[in-house]
mmCIF file of C-alpha atoms in Angstrom:
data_model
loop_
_atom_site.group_PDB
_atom_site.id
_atom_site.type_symbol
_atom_site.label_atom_id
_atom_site.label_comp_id
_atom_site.label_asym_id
_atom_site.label_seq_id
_atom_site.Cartn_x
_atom_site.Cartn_y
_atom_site.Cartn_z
ATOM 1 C CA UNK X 229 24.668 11.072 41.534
ATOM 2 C CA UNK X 230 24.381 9.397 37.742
ATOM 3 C CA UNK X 231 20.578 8.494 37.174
ATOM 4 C CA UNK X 232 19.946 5.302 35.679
ATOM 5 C CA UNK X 233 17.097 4.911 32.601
ATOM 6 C CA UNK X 234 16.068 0.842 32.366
ATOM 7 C CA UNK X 235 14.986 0.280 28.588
ATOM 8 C CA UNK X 236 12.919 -2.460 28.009
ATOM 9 C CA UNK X 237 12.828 -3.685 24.603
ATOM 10 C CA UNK X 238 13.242 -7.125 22.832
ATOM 11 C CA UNK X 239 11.854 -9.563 20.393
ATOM 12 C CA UNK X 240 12.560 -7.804 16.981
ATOM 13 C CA UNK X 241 15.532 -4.836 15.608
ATOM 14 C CA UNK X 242 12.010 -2.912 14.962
ATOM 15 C CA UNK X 243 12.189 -2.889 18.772
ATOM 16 C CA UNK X 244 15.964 -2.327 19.386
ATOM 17 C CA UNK X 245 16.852 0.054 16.830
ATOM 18 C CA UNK X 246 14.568 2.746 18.360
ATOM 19 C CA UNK X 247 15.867 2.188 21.487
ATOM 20 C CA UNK X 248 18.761 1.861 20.843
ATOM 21 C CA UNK X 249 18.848 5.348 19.350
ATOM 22 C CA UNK X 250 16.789 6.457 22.973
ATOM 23 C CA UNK X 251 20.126 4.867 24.291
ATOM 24 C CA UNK X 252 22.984 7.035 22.883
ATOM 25 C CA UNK X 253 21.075 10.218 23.504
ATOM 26 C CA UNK X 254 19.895 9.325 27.342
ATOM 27 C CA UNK X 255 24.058 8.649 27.682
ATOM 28 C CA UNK X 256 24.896 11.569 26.169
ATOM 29 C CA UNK X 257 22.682 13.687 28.685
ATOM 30 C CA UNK X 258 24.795 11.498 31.648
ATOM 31 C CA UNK X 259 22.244 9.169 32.192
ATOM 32 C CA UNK X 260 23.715 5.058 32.987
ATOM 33 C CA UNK X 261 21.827 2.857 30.347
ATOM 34 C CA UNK X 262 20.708 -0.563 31.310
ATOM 35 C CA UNK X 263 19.358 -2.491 28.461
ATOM 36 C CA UNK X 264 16.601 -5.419 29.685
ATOM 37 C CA UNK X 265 15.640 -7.941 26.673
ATOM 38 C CA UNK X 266 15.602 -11.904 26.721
ATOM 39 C CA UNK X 267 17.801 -14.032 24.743
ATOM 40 C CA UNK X 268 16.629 -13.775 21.773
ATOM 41 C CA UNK X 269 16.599 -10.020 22.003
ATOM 42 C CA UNK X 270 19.691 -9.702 22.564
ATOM 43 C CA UNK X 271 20.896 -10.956 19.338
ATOM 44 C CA UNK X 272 19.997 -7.279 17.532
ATOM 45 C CA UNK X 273 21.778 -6.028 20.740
ATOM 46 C CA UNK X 274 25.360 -5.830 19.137
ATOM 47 C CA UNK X 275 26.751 -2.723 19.974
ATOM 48 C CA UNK X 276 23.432 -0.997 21.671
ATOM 49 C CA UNK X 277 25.231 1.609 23.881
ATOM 50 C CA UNK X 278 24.344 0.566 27.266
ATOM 51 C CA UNK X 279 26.897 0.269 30.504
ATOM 52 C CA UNK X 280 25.069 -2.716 31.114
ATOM 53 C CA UNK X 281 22.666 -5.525 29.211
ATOM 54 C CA UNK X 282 20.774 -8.213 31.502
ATOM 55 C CA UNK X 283 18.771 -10.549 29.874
ATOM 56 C CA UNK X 284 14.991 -11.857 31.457
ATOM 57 C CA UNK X 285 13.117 -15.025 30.933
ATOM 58 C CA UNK X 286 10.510 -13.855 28.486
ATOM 59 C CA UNK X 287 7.759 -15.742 26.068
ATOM 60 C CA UNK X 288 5.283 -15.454 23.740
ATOM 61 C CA UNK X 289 1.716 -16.656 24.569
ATOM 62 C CA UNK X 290 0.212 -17.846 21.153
ATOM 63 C CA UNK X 291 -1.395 -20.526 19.875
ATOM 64 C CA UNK X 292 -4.141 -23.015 21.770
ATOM 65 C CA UNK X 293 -1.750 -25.463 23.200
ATOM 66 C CA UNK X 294 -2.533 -25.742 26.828
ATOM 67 C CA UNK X 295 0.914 -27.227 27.326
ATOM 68 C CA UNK X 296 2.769 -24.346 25.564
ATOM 69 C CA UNK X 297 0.476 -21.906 27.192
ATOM 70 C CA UNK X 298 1.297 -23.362 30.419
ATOM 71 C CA UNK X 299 5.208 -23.350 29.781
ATOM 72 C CA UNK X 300 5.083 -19.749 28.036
ATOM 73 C CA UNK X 301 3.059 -18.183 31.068
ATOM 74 C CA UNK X 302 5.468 -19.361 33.922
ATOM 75 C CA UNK X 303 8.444 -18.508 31.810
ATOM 76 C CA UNK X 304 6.436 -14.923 32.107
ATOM 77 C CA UNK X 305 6.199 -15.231 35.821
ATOM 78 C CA UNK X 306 10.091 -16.129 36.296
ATOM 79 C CA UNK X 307 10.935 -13.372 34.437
ATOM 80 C CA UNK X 308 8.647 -10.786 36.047
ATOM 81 C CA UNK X 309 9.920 -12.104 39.141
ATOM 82 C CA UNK X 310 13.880 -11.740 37.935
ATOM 83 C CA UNK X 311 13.156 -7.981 36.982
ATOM 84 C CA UNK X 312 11.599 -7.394 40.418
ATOM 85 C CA UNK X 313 14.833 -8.615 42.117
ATOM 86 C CA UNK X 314 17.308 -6.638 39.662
ATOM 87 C CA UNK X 315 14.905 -3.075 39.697
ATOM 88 C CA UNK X 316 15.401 -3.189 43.500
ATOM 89 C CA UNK X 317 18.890 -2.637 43.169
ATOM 90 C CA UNK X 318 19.426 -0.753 40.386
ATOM 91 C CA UNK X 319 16.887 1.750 40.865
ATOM 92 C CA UNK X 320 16.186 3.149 37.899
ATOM 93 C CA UNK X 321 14.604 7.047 37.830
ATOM 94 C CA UNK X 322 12.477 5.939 35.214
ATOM 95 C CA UNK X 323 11.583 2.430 32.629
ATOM 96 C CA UNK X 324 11.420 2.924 28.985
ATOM 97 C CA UNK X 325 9.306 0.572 27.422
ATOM 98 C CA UNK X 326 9.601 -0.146 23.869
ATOM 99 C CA UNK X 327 7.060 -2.933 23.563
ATOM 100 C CA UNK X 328 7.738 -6.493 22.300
ATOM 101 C CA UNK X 329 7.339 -9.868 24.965
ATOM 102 C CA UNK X 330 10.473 -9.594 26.070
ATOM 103 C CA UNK X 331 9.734 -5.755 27.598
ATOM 104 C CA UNK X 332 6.759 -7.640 29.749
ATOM 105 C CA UNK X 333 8.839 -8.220 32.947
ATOM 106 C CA UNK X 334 10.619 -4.954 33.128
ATOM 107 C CA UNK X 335 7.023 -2.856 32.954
ATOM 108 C CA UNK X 336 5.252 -5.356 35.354
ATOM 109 C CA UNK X 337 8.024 -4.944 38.014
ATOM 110 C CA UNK X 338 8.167 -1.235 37.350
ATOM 111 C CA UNK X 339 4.579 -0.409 38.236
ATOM 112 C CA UNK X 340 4.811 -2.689 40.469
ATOM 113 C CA UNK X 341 7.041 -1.030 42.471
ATOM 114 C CA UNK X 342 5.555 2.415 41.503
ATOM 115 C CA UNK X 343 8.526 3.626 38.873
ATOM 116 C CA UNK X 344 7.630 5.604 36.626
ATOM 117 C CA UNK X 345 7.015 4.436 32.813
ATOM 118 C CA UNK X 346 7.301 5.935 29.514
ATOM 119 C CA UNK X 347 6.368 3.430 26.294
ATOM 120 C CA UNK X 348 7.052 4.724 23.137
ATOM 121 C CA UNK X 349 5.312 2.960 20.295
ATOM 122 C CA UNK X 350 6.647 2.261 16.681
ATOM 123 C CA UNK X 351 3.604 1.019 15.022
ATOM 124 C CA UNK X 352 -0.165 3.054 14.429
ATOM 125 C CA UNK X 353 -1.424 0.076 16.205
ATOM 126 C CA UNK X 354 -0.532 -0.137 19.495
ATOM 127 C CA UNK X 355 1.437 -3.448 20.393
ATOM 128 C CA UNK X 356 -0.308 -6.112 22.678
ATOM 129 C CA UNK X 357 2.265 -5.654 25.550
ATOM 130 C CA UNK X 358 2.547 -1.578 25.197
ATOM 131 C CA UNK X 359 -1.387 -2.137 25.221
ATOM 132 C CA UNK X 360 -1.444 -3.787 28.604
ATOM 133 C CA UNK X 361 0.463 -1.228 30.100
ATOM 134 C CA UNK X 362 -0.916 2.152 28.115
ATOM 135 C CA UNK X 363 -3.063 3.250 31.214
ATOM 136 C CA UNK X 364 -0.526 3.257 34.115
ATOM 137 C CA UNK X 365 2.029 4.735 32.157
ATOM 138 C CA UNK X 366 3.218 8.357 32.826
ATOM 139 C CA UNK X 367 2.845 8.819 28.920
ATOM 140 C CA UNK X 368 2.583 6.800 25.904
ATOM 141 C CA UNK X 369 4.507 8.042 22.889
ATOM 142 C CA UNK X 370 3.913 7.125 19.616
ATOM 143 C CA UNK X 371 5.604 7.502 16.192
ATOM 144 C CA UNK X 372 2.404 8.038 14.189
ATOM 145 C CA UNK X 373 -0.423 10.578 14.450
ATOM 146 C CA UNK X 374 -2.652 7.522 13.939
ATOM 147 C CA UNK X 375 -2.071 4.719 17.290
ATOM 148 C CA UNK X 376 -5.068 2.087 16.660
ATOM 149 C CA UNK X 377 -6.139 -0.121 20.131
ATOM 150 C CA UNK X 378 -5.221 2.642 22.240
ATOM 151 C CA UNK X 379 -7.537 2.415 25.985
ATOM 152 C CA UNK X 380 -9.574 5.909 26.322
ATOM 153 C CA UNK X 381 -8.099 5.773 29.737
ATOM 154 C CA UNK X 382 -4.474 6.386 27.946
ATOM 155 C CA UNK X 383 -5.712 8.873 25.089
ATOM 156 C CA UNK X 384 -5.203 11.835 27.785
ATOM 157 C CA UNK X 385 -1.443 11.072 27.888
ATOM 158 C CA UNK X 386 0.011 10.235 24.150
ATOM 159 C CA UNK X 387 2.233 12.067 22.745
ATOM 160 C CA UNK X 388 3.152 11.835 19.134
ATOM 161 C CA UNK X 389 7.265 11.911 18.993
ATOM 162 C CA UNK X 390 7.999 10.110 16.118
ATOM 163 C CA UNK X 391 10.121 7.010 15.871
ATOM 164 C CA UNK X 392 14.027 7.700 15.823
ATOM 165 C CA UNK X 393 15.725 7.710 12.429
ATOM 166 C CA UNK X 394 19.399 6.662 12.079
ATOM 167 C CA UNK X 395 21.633 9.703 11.449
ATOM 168 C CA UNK X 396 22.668 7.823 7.983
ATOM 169 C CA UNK X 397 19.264 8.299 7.128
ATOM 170 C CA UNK X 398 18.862 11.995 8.210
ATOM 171 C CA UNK X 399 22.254 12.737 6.395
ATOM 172 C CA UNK X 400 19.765 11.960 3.266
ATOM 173 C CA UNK X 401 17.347 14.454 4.383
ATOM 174 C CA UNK X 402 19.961 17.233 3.697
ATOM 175 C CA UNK X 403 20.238 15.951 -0.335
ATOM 176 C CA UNK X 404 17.771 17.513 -2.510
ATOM 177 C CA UNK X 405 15.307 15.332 -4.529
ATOM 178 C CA UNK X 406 16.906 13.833 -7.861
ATOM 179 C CA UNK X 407 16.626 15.305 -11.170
ATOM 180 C CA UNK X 408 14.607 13.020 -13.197
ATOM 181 C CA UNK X 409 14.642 15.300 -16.404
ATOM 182 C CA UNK X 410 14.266 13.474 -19.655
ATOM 183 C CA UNK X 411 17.054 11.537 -21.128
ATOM 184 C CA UNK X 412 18.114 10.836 -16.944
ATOM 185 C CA UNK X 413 18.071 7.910 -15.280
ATOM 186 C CA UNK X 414 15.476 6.836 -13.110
ATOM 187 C CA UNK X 415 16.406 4.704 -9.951
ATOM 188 C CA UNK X 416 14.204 2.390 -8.143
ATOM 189 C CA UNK X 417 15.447 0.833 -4.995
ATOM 190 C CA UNK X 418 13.533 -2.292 -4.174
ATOM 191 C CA UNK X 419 14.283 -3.652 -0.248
ATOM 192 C CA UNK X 420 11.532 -6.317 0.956
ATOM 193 C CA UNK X 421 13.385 -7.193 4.367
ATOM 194 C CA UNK X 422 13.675 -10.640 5.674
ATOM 195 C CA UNK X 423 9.751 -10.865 5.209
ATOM 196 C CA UNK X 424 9.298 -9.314 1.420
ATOM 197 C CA UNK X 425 12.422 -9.572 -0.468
ATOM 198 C CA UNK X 426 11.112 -13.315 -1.578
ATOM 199 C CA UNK X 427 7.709 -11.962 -3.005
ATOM 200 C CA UNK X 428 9.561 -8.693 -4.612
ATOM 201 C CA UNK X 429 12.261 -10.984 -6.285
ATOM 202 C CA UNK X 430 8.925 -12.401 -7.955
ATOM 203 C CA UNK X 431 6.689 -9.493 -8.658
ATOM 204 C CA UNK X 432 9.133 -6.164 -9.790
ATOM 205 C CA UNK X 433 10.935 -7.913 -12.289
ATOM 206 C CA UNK X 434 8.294 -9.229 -14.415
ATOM 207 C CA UNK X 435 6.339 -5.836 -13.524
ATOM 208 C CA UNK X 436 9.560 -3.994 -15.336
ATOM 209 C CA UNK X 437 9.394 -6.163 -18.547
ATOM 210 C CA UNK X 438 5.782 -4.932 -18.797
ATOM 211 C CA UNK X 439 6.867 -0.961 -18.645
ATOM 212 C CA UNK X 440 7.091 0.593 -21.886
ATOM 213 C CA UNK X 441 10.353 0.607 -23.535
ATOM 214 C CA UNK X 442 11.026 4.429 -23.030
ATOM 215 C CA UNK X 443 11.067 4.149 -19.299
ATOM 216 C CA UNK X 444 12.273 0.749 -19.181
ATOM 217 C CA UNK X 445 15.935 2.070 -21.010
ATOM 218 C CA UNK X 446 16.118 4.574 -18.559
ATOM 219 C CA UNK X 447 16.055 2.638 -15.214
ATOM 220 C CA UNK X 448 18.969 1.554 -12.729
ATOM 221 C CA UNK X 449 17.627 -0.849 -10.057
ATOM 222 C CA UNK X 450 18.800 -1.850 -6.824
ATOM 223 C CA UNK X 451 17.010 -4.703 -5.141
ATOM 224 C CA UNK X 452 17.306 -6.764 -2.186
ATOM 225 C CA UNK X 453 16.571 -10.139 -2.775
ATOM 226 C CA UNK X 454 16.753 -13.599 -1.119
ATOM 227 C CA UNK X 455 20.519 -15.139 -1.173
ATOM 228 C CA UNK X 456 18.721 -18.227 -3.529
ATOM 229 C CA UNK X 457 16.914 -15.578 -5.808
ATOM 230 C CA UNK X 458 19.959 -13.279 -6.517
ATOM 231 C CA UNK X 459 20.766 -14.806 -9.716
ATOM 232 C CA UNK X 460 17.729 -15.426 -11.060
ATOM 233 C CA UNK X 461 16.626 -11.456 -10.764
ATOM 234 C CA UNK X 462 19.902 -10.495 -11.729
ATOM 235 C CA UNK X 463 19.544 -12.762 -14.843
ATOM 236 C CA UNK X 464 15.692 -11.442 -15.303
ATOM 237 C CA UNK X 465 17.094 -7.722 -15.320
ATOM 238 C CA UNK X 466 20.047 -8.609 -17.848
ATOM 239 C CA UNK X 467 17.889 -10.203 -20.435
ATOM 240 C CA UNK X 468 15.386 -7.197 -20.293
ATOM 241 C CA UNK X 469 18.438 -4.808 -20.698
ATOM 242 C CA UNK X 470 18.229 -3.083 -17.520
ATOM 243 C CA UNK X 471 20.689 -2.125 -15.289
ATOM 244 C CA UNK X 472 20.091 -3.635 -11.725
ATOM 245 C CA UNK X 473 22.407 -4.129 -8.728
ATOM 246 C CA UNK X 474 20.738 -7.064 -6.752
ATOM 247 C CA UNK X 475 22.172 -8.405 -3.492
ATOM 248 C CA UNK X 476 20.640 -9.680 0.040
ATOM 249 C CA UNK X 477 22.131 -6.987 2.033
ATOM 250 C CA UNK X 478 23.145 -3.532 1.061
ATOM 251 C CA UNK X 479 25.376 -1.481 3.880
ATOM 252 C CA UNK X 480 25.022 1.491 2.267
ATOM 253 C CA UNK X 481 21.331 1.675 2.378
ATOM 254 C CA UNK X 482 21.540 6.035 2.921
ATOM 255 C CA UNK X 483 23.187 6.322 -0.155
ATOM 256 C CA UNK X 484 21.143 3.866 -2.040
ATOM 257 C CA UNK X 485 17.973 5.953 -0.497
ATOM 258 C CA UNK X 486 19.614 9.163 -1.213
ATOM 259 C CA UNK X 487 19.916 8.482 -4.912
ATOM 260 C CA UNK X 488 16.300 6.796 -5.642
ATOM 261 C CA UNK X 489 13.659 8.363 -7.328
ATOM 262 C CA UNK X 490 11.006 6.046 -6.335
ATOM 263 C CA UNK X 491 10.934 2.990 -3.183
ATOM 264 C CA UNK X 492 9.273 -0.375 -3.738
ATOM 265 C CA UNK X 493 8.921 -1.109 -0.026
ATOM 266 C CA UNK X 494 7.006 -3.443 3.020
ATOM 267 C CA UNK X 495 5.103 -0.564 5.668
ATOM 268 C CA UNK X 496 7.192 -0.921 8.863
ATOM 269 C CA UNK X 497 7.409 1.248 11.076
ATOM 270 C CA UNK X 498 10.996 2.124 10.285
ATOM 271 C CA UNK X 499 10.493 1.833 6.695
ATOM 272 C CA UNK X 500 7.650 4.391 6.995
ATOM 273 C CA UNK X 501 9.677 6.348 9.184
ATOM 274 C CA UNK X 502 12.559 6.584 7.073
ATOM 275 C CA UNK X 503 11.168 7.428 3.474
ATOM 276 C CA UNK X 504 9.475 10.365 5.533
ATOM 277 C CA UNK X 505 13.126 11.795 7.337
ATOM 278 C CA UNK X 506 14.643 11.087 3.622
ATOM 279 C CA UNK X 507 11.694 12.265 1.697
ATOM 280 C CA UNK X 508 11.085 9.918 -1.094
ATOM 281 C CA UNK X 509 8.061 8.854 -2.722
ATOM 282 C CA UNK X 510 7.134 5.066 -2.272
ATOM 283 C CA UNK X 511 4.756 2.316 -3.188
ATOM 284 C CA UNK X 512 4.063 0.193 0.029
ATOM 285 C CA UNK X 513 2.804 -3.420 0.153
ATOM 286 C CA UNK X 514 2.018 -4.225 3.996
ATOM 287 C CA UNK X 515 3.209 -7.481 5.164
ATOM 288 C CA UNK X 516 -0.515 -9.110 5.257
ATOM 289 C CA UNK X 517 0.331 -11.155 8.478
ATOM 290 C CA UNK X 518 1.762 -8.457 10.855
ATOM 291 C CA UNK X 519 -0.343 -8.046 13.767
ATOM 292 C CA UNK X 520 -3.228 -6.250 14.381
ATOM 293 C CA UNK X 521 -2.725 -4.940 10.130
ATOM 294 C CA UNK X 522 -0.552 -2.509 11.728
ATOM 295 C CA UNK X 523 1.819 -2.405 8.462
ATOM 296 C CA UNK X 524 -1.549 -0.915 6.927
ATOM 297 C CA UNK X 525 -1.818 1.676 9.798
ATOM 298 C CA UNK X 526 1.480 2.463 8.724
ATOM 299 C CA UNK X 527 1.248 2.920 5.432
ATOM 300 C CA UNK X 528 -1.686 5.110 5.900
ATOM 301 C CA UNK X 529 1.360 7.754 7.153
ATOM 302 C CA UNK X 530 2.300 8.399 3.159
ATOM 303 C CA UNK X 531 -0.578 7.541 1.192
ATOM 304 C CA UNK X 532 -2.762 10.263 3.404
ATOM 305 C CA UNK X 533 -0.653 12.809 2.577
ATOM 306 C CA UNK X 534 -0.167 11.546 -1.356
ATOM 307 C CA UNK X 535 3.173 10.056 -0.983
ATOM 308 C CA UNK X 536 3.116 6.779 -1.579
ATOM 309 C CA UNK X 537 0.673 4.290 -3.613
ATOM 310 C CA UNK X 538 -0.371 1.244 -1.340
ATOM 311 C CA UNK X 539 -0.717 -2.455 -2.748
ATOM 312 C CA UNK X 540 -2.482 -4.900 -0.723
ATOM 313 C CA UNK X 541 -0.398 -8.031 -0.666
ATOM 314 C CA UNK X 542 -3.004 -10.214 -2.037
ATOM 315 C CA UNK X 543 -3.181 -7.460 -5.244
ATOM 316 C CA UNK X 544 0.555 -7.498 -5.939
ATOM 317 C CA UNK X 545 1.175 -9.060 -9.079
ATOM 318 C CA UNK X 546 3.270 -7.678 -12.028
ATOM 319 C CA UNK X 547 0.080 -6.047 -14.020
ATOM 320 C CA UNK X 548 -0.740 -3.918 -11.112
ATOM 321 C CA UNK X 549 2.858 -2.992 -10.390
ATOM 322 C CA UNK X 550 3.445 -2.475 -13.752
ATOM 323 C CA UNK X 551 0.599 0.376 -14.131
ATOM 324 C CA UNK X 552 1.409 1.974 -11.163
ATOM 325 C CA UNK X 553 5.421 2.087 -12.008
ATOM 326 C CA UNK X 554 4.337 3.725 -15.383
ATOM 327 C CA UNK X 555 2.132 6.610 -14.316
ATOM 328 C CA UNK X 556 4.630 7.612 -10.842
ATOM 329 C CA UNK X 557 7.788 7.486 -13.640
ATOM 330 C CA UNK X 558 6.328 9.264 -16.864
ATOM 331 C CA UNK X 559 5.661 12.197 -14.254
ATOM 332 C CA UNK X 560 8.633 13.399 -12.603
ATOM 333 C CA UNK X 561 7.019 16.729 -11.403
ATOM 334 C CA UNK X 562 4.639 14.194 -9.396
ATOM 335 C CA UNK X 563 7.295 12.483 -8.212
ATOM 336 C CA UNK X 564 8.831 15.063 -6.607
ATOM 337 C CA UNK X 565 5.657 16.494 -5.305
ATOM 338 C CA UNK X 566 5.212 13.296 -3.270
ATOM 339 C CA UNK X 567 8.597 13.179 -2.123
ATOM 340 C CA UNK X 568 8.210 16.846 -0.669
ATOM 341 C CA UNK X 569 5.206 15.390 0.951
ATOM 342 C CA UNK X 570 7.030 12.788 2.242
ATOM 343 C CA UNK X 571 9.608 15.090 3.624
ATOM 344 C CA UNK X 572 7.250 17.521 5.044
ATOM 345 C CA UNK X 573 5.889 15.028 7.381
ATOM 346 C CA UNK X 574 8.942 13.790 8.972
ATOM 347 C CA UNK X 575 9.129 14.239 12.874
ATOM 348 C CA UNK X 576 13.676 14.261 13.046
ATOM 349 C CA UNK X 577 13.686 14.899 16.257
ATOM 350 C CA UNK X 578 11.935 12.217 18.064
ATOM 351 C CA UNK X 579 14.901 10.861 19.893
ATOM 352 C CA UNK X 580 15.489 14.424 21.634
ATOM 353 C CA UNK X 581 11.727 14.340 22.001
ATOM 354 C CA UNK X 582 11.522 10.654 23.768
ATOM 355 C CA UNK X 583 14.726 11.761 25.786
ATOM 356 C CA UNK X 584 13.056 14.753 27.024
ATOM 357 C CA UNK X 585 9.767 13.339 28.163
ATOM 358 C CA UNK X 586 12.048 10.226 30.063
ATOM 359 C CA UNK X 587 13.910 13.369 32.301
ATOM 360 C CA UNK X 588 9.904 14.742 32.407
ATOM 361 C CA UNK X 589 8.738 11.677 34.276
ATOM 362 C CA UNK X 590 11.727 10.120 36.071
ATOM 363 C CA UNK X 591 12.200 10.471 39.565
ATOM 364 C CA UNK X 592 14.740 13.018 41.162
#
């Protein structure tokens, strides 16, 4: 009889992509995939390869309003009490938790009922729902080496998998490093995401008109930028004389990875991830209000290992930019030092690994 896996998983595509990619490769071992997120989840959902998708009253308890509390914490309870109903007859083998709100429900009727639970964290700071549940799960895995606010009664079972990388990204692992010999040019590929491309579209451009004139001629940029700053960095670039490609959205990102010599990037978890599977070298600036720091954790991955320069948000202007820009591109045998670095510390095969420790734990 076809086991089913329950993921759990919601709130951002930092959540969803990874398990999403947990998805495919439970399917392809002939497992039935039932996705469980809330509505708001379920808009990074599109095309998540599940057989089914339910969606769960879910909320976020912030703030001090006793009102909102109040709302938030029975939305909690109607969902927990939803997922109860739906786990009895679905019966899943085993619960795959991959942490934001909306996951709550799923892993509260799960151990409730005595299923077994594997969370896999994205982040080197274990998230505040993944927290709650670290110590009754069968195994916590984690993406980094480093997993901040984890209990001591949960340190006995992580497991350091990795996070998934999308195969467009491992197709870059296979390219070899760039030539940046003299005379070549030297790429830069600048993506901020939804939460950085406004401060980037600030910063990098007037950090390039500082570089000195011999690098400067020599760059191609491509930068992802706000929809109402595209012309203005577009129009920064052509008046400096350098060639720059600057859009909101790039679908081609592996390529554009593939053929950079250097990342100006935010310290997700996927970012991280994926500069390490495609090995390039990087200068990080972690998102100063993610929770917990845990872009900092992240970023902690690279510059450890000496490959990739951290800014703190509140020290990225255009001088300090600048001066870092100038010594990683005046160096190329550095640069491809750290992106070796980078490469070496890639874990590619987290997805078989999260897959294997899901058939580990689940029931017969």
């Amino acid at each position: 009889m076809t086991r089913t896996v329950l993921v759990a998983a919601g709130g951002t595509g930092g959540h969803l992509f990874p398990a999403a990619a947990f998805a495919g490769e439970m399917r392809a071992r002939g497992w039935r995939v039932v996705l469980m997120t809330d509505e708001r989840g379920r808009r990074y959902a599109e095309g998540f390869p599940a057989d089914e998708i339910q969606d769960v009253p879910a909320a976020t308890i912030q703030g001090k309003n006793p009102l909102k509390i109040a709302m938030a914490a029975l939305k909690i309870v109607r969902g927990i009490a939803a997922a109860r109903k739906r786990l009895k007859i679905m019966q899943p083998a085993v619960v795959a938790g991959f942490g934001g709100y909306p996951s709550l429900p799923a892993l509260e009727a799960a151990l409730a009922q005595k299923r077994p639970v594997v969370i896999h964290e994205q982040n080197a700071v274990l998230g505040r729902v993944n927290r709650t549940y670290a110590a009754r799960a069968a195994v916590v895995a984690c993406g980094f080496e480093r997993l901040d606010r984890l209990p001591a009664s949960a340190a006995s079972h992580k497991v350091v998998t990795g996070n998934p990388v999308r195969p467009a990204i491992l197709d870059v692992r296979n390219a070899a490093y760039p030539s940046a010999a003299p005379g070549q040019p030297l790429r830069i590929l600048v993506t901020g995401g939804s939460q950085g491309a406004r401060l980037f579209g600030e910063v990098t451009p007037q950090a390039i008109a500082l570089l000195p004139e011999d690098i400067r001629n020599r760059l191609e940029i491509t930068q992802q930028a706000r929809e109402e700053q595209v012309a203005a960095v577009r129009d920064a670039y052509a008046k400096m004389g350098v060639k720059a490609e600057v859009s909101p959205f790039f679908k081609d990102m592996g390529a554009r990875l593939a053929a950079a010599h250097l990342v100006i990037a935010r310290a997700g978890a996927s970012t991280v991830t994926e500069l390490q599977a495609a090995g390039r070298p990087s200068i990080l600036i972690p998102l100063a209000i993610a929770a917990d720091d845990h872009q900092s954790a992240n970023a902690e991955a690279l510059s450890g290992i000496g490959a990739a320069d951290v800014i703190d948000e509140f020290d990225f202007h255009p001088p300090k930019l600048a001066e870092i820009l100038a010594r990683r591109l005046a160096n190329p045998h550095d640069l491809a030092v750290r992106a070796a670095a980078a490469r070496a510390s890639a874990k590619v095969d987290a997805t078989r690994a999260l897959a294997d420790l899901a058939e580990k734990y689940a029931r017969a």
